[in-house]
PDB file of C-alpha atoms in Angstrom:
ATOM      1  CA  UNK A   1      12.631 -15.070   2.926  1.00 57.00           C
ATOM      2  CA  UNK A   2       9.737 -12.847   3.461  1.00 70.00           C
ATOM      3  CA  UNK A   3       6.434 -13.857   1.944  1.00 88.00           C
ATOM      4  CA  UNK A   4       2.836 -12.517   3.130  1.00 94.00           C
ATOM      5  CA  UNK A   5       0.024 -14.950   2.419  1.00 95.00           C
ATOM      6  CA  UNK A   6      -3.748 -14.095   1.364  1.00 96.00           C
ATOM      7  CA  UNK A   7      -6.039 -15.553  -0.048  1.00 97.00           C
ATOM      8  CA  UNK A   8      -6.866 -14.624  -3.373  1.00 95.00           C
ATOM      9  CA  UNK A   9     -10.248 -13.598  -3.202  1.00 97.00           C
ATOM     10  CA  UNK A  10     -13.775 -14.173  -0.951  1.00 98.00           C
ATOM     11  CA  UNK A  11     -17.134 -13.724  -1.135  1.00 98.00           C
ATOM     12  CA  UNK A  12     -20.201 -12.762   1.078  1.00 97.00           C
ATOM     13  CA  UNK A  13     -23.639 -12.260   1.905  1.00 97.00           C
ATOM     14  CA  UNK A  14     -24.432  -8.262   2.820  1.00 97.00           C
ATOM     15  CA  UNK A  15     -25.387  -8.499   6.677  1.00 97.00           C
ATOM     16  CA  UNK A  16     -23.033 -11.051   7.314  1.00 97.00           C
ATOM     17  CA  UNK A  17     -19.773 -11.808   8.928  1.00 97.00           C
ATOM     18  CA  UNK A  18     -16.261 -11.949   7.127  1.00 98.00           C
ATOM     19  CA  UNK A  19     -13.108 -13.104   8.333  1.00 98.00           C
ATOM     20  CA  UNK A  20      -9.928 -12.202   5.914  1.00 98.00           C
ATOM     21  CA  UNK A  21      -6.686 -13.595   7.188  1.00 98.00           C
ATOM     22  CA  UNK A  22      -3.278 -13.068   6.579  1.00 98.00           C
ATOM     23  CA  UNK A  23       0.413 -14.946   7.340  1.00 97.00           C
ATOM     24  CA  UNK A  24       3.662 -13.641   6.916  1.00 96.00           C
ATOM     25  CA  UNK A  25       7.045 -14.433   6.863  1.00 93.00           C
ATOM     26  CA  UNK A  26       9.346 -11.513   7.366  1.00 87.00           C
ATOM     27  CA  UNK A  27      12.851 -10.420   8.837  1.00 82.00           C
ATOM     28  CA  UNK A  28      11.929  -8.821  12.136  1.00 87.00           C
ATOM     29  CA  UNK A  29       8.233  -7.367  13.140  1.00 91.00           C
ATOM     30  CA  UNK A  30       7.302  -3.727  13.605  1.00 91.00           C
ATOM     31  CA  UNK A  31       3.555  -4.432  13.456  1.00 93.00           C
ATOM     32  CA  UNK A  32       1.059  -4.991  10.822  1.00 95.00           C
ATOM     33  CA  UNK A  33      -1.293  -2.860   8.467  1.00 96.00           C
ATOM     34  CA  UNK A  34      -4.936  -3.549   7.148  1.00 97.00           C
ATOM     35  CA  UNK A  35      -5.703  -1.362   4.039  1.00 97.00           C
ATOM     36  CA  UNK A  36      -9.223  -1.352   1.602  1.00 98.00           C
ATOM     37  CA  UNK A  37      -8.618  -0.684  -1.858  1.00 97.00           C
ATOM     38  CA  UNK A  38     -11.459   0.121  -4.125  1.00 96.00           C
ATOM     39  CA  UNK A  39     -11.284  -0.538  -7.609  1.00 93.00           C
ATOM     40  CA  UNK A  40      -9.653   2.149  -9.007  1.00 91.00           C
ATOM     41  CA  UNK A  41      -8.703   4.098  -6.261  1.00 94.00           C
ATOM     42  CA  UNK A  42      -5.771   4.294  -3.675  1.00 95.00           C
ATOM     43  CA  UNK A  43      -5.540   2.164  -0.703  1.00 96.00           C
ATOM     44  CA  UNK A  44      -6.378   3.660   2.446  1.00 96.00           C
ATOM     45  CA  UNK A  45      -5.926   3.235   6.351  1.00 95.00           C
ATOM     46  CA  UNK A  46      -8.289   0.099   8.034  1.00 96.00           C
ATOM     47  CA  UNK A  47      -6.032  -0.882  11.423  1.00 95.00           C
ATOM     48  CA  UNK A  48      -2.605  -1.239  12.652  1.00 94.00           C
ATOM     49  CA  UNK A  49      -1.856  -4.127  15.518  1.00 95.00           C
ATOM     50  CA  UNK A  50       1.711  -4.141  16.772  1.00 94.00           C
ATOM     51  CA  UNK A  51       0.881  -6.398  20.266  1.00 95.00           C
ATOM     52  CA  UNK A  52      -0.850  -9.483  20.111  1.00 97.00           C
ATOM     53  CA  UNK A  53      -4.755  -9.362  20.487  1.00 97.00           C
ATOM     54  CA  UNK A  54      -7.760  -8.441  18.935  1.00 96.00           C
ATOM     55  CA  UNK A  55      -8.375  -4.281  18.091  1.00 94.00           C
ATOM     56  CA  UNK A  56     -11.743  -3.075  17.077  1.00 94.00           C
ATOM     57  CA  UNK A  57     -12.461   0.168  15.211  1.00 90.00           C
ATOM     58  CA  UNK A  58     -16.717  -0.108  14.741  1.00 94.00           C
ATOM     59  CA  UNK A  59     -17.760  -2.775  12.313  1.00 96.00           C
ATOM     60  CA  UNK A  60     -14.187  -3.693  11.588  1.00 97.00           C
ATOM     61  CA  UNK A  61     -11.552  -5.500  13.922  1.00 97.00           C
ATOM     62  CA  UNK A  62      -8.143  -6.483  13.313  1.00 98.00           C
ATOM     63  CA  UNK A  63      -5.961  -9.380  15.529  1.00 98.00           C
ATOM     64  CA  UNK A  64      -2.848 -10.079  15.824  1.00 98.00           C
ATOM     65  CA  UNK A  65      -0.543 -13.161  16.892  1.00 97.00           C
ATOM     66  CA  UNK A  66       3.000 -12.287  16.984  1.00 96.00           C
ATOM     67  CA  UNK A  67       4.426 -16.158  17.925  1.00 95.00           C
ATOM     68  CA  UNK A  68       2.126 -17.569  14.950  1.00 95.00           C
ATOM     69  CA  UNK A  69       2.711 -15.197  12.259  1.00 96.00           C
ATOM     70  CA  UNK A  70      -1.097 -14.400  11.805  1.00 97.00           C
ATOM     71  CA  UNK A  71      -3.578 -11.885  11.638  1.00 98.00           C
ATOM     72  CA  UNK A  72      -7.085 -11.540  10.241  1.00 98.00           C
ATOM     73  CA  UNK A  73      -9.385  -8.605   9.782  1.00 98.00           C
ATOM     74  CA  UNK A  74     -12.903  -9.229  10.809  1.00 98.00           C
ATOM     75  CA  UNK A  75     -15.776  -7.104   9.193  1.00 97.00           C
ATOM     76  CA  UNK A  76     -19.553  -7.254  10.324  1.00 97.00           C
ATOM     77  CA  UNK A  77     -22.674  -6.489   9.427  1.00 97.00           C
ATOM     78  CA  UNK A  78     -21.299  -6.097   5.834  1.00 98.00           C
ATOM     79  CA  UNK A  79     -22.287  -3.602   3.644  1.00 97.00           C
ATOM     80  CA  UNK A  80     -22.564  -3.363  -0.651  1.00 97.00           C
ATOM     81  CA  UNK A  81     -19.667  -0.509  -0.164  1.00 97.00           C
ATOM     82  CA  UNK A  82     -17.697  -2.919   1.879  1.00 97.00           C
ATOM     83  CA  UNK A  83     -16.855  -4.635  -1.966  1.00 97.00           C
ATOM     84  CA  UNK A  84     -13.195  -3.839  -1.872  1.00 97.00           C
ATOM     85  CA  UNK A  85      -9.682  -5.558  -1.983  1.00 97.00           C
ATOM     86  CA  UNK A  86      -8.021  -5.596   1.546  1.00 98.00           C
ATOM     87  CA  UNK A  87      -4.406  -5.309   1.896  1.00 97.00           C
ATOM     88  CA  UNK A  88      -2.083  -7.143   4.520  1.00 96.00           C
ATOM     89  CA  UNK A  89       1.559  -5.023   4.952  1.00 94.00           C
ATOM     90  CA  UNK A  90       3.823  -6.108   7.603  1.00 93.00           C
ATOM     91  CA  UNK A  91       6.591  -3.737   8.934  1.00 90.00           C
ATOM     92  CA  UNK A  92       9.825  -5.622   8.829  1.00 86.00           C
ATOM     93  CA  UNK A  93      12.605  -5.254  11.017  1.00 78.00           C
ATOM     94  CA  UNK A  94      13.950  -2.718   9.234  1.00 74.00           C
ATOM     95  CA  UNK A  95      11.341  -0.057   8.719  1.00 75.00           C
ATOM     96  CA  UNK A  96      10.154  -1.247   5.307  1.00 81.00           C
ATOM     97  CA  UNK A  97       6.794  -2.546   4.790  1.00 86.00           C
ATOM     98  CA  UNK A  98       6.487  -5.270   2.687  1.00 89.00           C
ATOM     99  CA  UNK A  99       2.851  -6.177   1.250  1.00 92.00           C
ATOM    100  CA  UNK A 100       0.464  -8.984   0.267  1.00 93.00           C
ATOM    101  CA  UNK A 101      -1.185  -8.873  -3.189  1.00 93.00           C
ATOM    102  CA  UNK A 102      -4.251  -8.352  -1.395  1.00 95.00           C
ATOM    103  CA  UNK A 103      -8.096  -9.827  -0.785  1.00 97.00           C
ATOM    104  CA  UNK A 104     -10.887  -8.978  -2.941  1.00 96.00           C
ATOM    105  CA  UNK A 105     -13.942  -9.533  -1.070  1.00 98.00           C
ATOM    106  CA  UNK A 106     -17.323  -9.728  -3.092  1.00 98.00           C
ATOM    107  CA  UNK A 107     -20.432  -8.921  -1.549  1.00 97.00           C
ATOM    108  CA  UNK A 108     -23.786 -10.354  -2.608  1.00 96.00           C
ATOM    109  CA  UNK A 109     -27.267  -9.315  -1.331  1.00 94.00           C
TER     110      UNK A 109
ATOM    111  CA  UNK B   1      -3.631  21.281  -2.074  1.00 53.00           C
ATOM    112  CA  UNK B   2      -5.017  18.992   1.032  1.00 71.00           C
ATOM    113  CA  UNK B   3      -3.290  15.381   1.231  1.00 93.00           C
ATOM    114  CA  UNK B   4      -0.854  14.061  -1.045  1.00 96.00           C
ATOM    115  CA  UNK B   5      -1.349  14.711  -5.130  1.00 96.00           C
ATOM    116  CA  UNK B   6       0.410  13.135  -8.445  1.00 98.00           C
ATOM    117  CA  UNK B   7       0.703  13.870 -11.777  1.00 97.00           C
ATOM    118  CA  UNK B   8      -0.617  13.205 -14.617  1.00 98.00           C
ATOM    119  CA  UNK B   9      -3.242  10.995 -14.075  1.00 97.00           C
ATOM    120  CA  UNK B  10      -2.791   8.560 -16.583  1.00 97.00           C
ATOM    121  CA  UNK B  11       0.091   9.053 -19.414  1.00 97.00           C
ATOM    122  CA  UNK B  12       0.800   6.997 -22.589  1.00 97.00           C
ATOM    123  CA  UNK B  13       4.284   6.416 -23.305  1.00 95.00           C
ATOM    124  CA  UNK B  14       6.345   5.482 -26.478  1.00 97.00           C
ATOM    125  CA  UNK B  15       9.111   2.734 -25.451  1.00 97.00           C
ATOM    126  CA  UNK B  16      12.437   5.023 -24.934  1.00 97.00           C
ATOM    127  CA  UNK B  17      11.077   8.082 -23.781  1.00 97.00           C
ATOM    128  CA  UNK B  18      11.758   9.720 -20.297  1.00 97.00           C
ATOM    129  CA  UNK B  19       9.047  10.659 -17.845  1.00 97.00           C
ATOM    130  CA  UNK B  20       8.829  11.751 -14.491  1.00 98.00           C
ATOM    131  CA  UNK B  21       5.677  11.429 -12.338  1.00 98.00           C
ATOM    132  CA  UNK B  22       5.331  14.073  -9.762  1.00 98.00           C
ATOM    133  CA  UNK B  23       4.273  13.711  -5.910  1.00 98.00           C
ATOM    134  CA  UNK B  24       3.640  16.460  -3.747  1.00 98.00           C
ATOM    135  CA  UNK B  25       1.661  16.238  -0.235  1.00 97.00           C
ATOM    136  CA  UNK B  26       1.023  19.112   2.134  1.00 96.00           C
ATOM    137  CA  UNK B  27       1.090  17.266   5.411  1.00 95.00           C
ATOM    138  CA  UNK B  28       4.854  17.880   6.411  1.00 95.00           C
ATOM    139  CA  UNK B  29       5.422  13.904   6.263  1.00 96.00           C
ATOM    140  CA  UNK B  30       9.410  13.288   6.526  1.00 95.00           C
ATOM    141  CA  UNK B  31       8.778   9.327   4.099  1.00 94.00           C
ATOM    142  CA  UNK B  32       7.472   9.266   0.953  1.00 96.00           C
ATOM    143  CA  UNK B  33       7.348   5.957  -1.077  1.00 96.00           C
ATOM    144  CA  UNK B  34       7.224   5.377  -4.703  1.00 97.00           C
ATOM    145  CA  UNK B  35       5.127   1.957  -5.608  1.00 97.00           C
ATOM    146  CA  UNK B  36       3.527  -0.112  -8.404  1.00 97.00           C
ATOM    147  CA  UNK B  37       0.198  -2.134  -8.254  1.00 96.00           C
ATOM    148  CA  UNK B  38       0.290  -4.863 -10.961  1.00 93.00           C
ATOM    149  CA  UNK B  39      -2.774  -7.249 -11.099  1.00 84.00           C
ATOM    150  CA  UNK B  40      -2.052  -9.899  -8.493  1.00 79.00           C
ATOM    151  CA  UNK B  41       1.539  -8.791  -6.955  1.00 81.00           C
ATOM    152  CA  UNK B  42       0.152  -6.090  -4.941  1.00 85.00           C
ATOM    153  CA  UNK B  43       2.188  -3.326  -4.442  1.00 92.00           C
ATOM    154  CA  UNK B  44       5.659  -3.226  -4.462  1.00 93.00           C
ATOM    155  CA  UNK B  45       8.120  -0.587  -3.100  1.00 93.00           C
ATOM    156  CA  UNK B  46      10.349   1.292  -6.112  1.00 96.00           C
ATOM    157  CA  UNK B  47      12.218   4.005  -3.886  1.00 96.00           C
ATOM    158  CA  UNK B  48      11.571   5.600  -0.906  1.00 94.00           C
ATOM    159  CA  UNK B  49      12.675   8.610   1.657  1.00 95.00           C
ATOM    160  CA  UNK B  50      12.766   8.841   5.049  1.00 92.00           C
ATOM    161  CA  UNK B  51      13.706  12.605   5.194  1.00 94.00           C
ATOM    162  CA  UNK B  52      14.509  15.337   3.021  1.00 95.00           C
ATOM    163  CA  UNK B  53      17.543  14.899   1.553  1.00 95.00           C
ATOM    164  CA  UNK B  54      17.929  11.018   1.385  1.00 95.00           C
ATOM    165  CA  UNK B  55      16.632   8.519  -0.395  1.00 96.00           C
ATOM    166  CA  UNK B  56      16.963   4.492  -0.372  1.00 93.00           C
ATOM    167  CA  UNK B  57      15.842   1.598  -3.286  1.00 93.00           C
ATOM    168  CA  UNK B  58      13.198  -0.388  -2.747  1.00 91.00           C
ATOM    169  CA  UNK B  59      12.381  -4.334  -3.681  1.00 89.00           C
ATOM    170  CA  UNK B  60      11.794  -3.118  -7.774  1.00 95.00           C
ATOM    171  CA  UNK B  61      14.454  -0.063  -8.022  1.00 97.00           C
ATOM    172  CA  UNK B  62      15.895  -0.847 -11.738  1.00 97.00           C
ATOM    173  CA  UNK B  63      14.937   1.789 -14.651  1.00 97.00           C
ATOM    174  CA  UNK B  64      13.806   4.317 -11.616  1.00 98.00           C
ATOM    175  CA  UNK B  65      15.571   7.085 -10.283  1.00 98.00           C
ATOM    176  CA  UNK B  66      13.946   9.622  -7.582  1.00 98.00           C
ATOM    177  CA  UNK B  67      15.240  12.662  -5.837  1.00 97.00           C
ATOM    178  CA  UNK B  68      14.244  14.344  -2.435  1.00 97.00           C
ATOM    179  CA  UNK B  69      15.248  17.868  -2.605  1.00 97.00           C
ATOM    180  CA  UNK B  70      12.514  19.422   0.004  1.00 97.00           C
ATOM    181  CA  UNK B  71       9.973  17.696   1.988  1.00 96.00           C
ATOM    182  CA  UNK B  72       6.926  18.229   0.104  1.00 97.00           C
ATOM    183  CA  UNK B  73       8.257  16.432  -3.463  1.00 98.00           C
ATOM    184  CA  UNK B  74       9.244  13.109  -4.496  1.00 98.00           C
ATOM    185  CA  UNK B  75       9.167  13.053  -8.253  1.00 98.00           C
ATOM    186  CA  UNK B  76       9.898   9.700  -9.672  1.00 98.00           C
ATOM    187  CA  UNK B  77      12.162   9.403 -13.497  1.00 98.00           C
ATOM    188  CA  UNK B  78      11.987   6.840 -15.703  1.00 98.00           C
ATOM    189  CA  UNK B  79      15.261   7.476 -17.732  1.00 95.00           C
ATOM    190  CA  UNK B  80      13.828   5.162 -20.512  1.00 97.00           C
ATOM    191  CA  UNK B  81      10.721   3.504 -20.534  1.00 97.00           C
ATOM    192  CA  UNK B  82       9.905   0.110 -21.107  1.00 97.00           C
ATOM    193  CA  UNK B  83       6.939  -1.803 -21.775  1.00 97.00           C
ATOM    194  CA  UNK B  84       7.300  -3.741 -18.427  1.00 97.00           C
ATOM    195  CA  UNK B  85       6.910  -0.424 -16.520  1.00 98.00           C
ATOM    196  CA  UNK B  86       3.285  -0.447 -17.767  1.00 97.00           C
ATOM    197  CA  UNK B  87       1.503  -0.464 -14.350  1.00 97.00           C
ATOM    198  CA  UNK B  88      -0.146   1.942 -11.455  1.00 97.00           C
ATOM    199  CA  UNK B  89       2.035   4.179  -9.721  1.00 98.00           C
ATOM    200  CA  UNK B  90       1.350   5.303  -6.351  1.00 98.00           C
ATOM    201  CA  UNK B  91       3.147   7.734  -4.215  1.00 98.00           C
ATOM    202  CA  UNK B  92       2.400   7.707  -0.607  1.00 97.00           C
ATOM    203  CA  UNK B  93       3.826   9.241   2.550  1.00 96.00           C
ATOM    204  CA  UNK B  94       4.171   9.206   6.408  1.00 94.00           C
ATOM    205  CA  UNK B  95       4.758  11.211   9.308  1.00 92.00           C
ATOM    206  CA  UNK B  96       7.948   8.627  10.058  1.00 84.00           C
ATOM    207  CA  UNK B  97       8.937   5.304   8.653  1.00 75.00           C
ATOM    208  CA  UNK B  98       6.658   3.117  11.185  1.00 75.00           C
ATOM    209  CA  UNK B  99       3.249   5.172  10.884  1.00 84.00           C
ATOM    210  CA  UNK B 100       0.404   4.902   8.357  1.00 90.00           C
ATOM    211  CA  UNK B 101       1.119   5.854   4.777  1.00 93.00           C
ATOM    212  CA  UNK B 102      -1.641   8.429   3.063  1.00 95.00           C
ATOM    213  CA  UNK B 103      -1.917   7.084  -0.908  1.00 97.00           C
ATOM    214  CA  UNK B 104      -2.061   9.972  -3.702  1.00 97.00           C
ATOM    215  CA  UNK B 105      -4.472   9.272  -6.225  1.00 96.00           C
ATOM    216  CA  UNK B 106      -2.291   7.109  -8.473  1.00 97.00           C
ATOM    217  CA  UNK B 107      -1.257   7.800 -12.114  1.00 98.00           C
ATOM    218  CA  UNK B 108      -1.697   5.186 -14.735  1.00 97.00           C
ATOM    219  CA  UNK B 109       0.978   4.464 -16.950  1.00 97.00           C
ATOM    220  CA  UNK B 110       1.010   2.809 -20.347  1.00 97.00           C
ATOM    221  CA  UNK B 111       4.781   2.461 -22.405  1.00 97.00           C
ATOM    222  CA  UNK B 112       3.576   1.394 -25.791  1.00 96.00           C
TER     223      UNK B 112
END
């Protein structure tokens, strides 16, 4: 069945490094979207990887690895503003993106 | 209008009563998605439309009903509200099926 795995929630020290990772499970792979949700707000557009390897987009990056089923997103030098849930969505075989219940990452000063 | 926008905002609902939440972006997108956040299932896909004119169900279709009659609109009907369809709505679309989805602002339901 399909099933995208993250955990539930993390926490961090402003400056630092965080690594958020995600698994999946799906029918077919079209390639794979990060997304930050505030609270309160609507989720919007970190990094899509569709080939295996590591993509990087200024303080965030975003890998891939198609034969394991894994990705993580990689943020650095973290920020207050970076406090946020980030969402995993995979694009299944069939064009339809299914989605992880998301990350919330804390950051402390 | 810039982006994609919904309406109302937030809405309180008697148990019974039809609604329809309205979606409208301005970016000539051919897919628009209906979804619902509830706390700790992430979103989940209601209906969607790949082009003007059709529409498919999603993983959480039951008590919805949507309609696709031009490409800026995607209102979403609740024929009869329930308390279980107490949640966030989000409408989003994309150029085509496999490209990044732009989120409207959300509206927040409440069936009492």
């Amino acid at each position: 069945g399909q099933n995208i795995d993250q955990p539930t929630e993390m926490t961090a020290t402003e400056g630092a490094i965080v690594q958020i990772n995600c698994t999946y499970q799906t029918s077919g792979f079209n390639g794979l979207f990060w997304y930050q949700q505030h609270a309160g707000e609507a989720p919007t557009f970190l990094s899509y990887n569709v080939l295996d390897g590591l993509e990087e987009k200024g303080r965030f990056s975003s890998f891939l690895s198609r034969s394991k089923g894994y990705s993580y997103l990689l943020l650095k030098e973290l920020q207050m503003k970076d406090s946020a849930s980030y969402l995993c969505a995979v694009v299944e075989g069939n064009y339809q993106l299914i989605w992880g219940a998301g990350t919330k990452l804390i950051i402390k000063p | 209008i810039a982006g994609i926008t919904q309406a109302p905002t937030s809405q309180i609902l008697a148990a019974g009563r039809r609604m329809t939440l309205r979606c409208t972006q301005d970016m000539r997108h051919n897919a628009m998605y209906w979804y619902r956040q509830d706390l700790g299932l992430g979103l989940r896909l209601i209906h969607y439309s790949n082009t003007a004119g059709t529409t498919g169900k999603g993983e959480v279709p039951d008590g919805y009903s949507v309609s696709r009659a031009n490409t800026d609109d995607f209102p979403l009907t609740l024929a009869s509200a329930v308390p279980s369809q107490t949640s966030v709505y989000f409408c989003a679309s994309s150029a085509d099926s496999n490209n990044e989805q732009f989120f409207g602002p959300g509206t927040r339901l409440t069936v009492l």
